PDB file of C-alpha atoms in Angstrom:
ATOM      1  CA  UNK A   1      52.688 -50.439   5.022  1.00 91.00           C
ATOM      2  CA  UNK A   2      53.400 -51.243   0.946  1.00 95.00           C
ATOM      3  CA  UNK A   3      56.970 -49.895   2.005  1.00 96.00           C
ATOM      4  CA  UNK A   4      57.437 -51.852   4.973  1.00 96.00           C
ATOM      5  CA  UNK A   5      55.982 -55.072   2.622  1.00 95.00           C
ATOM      6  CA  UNK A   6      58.541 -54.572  -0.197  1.00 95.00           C
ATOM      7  CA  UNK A   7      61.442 -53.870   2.091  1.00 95.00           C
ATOM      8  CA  UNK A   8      60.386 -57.378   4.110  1.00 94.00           C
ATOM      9  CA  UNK A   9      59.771 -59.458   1.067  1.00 92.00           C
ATOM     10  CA  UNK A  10      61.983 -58.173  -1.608  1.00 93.00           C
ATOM     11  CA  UNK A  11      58.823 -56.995  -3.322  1.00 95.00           C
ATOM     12  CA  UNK A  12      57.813 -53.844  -5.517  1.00 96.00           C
ATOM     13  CA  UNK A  13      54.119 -53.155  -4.897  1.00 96.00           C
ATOM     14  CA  UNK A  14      53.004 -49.536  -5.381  1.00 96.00           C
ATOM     15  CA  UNK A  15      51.073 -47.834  -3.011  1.00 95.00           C
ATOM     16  CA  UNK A  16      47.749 -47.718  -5.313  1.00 97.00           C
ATOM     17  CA  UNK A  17      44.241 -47.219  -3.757  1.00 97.00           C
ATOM     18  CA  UNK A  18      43.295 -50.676  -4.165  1.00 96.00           C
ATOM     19  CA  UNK A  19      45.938 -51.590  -1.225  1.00 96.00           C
ATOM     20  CA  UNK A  20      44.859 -48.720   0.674  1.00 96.00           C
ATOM     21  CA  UNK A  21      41.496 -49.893   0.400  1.00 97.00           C
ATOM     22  CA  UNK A  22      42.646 -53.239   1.958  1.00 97.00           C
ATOM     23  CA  UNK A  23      44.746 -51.534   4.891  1.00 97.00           C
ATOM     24  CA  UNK A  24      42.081 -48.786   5.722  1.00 97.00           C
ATOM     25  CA  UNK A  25      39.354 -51.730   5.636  1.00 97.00           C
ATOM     26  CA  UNK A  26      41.834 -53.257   8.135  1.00 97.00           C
ATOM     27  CA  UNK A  27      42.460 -49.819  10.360  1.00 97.00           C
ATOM     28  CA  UNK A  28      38.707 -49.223  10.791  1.00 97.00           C
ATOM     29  CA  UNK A  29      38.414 -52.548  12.456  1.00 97.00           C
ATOM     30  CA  UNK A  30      40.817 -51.629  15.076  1.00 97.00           C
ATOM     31  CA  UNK A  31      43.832 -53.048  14.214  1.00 97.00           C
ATOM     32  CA  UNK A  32      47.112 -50.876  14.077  1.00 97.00           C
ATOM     33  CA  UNK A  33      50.763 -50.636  12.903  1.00 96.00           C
ATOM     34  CA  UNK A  34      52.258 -52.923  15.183  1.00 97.00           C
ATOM     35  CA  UNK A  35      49.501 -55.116  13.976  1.00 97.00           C
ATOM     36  CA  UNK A  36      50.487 -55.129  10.085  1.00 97.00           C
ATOM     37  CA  UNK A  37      53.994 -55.023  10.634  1.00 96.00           C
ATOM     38  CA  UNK A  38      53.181 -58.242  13.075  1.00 96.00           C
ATOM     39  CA  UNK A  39      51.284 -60.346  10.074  1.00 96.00           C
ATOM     40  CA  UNK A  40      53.862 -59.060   7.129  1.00 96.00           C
ATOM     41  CA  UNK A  41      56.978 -60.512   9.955  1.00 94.00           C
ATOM     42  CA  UNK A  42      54.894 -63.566  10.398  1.00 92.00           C
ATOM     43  CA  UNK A  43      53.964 -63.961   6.816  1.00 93.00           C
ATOM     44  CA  UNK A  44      57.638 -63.372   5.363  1.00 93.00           C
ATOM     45  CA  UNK A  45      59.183 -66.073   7.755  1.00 90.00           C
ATOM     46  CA  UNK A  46      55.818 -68.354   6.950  1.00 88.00           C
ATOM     47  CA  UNK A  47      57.095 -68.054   3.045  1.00 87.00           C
ATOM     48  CA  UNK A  48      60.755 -68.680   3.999  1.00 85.00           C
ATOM     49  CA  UNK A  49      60.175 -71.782   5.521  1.00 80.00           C
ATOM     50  CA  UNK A  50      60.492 -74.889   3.589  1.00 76.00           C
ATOM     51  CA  UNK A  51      57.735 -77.001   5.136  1.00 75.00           C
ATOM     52  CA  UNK A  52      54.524 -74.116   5.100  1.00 73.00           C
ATOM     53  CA  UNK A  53      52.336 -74.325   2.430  1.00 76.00           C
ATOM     54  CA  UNK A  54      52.398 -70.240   2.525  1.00 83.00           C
ATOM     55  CA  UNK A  55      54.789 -69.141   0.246  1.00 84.00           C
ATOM     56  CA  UNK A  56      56.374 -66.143  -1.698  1.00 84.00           C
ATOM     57  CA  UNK A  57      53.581 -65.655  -4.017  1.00 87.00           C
ATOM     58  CA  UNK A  58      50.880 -65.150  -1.441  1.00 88.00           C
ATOM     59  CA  UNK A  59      53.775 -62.002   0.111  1.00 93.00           C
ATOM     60  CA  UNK A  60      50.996 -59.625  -1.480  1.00 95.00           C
ATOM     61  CA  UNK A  61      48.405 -56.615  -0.125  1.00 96.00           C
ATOM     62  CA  UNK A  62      45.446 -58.350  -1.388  1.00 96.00           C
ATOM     63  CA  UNK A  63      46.326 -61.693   0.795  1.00 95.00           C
ATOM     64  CA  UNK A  64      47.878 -60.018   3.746  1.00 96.00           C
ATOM     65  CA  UNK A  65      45.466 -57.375   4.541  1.00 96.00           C
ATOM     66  CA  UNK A  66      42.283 -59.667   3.086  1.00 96.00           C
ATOM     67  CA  UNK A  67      39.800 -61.750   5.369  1.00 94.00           C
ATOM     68  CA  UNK A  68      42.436 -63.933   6.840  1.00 94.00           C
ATOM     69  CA  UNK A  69      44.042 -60.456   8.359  1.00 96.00           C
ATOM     70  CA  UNK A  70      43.156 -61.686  11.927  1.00 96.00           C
ATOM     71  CA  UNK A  71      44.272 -65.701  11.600  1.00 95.00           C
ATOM     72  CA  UNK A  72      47.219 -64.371  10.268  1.00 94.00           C
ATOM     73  CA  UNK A  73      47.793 -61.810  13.469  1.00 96.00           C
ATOM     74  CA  UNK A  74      47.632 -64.414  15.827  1.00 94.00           C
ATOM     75  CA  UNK A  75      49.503 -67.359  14.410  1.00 89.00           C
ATOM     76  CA  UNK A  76      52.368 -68.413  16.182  1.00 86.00           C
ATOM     77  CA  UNK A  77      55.369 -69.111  13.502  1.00 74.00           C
ATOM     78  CA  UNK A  78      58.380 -70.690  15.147  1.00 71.00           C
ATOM     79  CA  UNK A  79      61.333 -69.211  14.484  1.00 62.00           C
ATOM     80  CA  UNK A  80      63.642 -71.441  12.105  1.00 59.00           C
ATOM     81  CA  UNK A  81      66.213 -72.949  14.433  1.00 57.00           C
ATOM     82  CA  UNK A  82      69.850 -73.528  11.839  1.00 56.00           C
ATOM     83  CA  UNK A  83      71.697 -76.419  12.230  1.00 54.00           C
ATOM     84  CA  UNK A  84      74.265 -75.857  14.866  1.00 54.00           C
ATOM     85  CA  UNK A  85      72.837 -73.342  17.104  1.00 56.00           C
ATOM     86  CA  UNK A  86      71.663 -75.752  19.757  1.00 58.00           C
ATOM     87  CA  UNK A  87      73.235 -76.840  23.092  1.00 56.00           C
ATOM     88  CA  UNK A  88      73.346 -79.441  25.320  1.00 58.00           C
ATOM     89  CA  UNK A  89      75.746 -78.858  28.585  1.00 60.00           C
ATOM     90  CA  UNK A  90      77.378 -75.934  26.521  1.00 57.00           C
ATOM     91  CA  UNK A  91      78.467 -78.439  23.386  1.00 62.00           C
ATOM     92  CA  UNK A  92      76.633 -77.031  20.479  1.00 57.00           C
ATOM     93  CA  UNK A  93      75.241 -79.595  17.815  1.00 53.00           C
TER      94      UNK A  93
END
């Protein structure tokens, strides 16, 4: 999961036993892969947009994987729509 973090986020965390701690803690609760890759997607495009109070510094194990592991699961981030991709009748503005 560290690896899958730092290639998401542009980060270099090492996979030390303190983050292990945080993604066993995590894996004994029931949660799985799809379930951290799920939160570290969500987070990353949370941090990326302008307007969330999330940002690049909190792209770390001990904030991810914490207490907030479950909120973070299940919140619904809109995906950032870019200025020109919508359409109206087939005329994009």
């Amino acid at each position: 999961m560290i690896d899958y973090l730092n290639g998401k986020a542009g980060k270099h965390f090492k996979n030390v036993e303190s983050n292990k701690k945080l993604i066993r803690a995590r894996w004994h609760e029931g949660y799985r892969l799809d379930d951290f890759k799920k939160v570290i997607d969500n987070k990353v495009l949370d941090a990326n947009d302008a307007n969330s109070f999330f940002t690049d510094k909190y792209l770390q194990p001990s904030t991810l994987f914490g207490n907030k592991f479950d909120q973070y699961l299940n919140q619904q981030i809109k995906p950032k729509v870019e200025k020109g991709t919508k359409s109206y009748g087939g005329v994009e503005f």
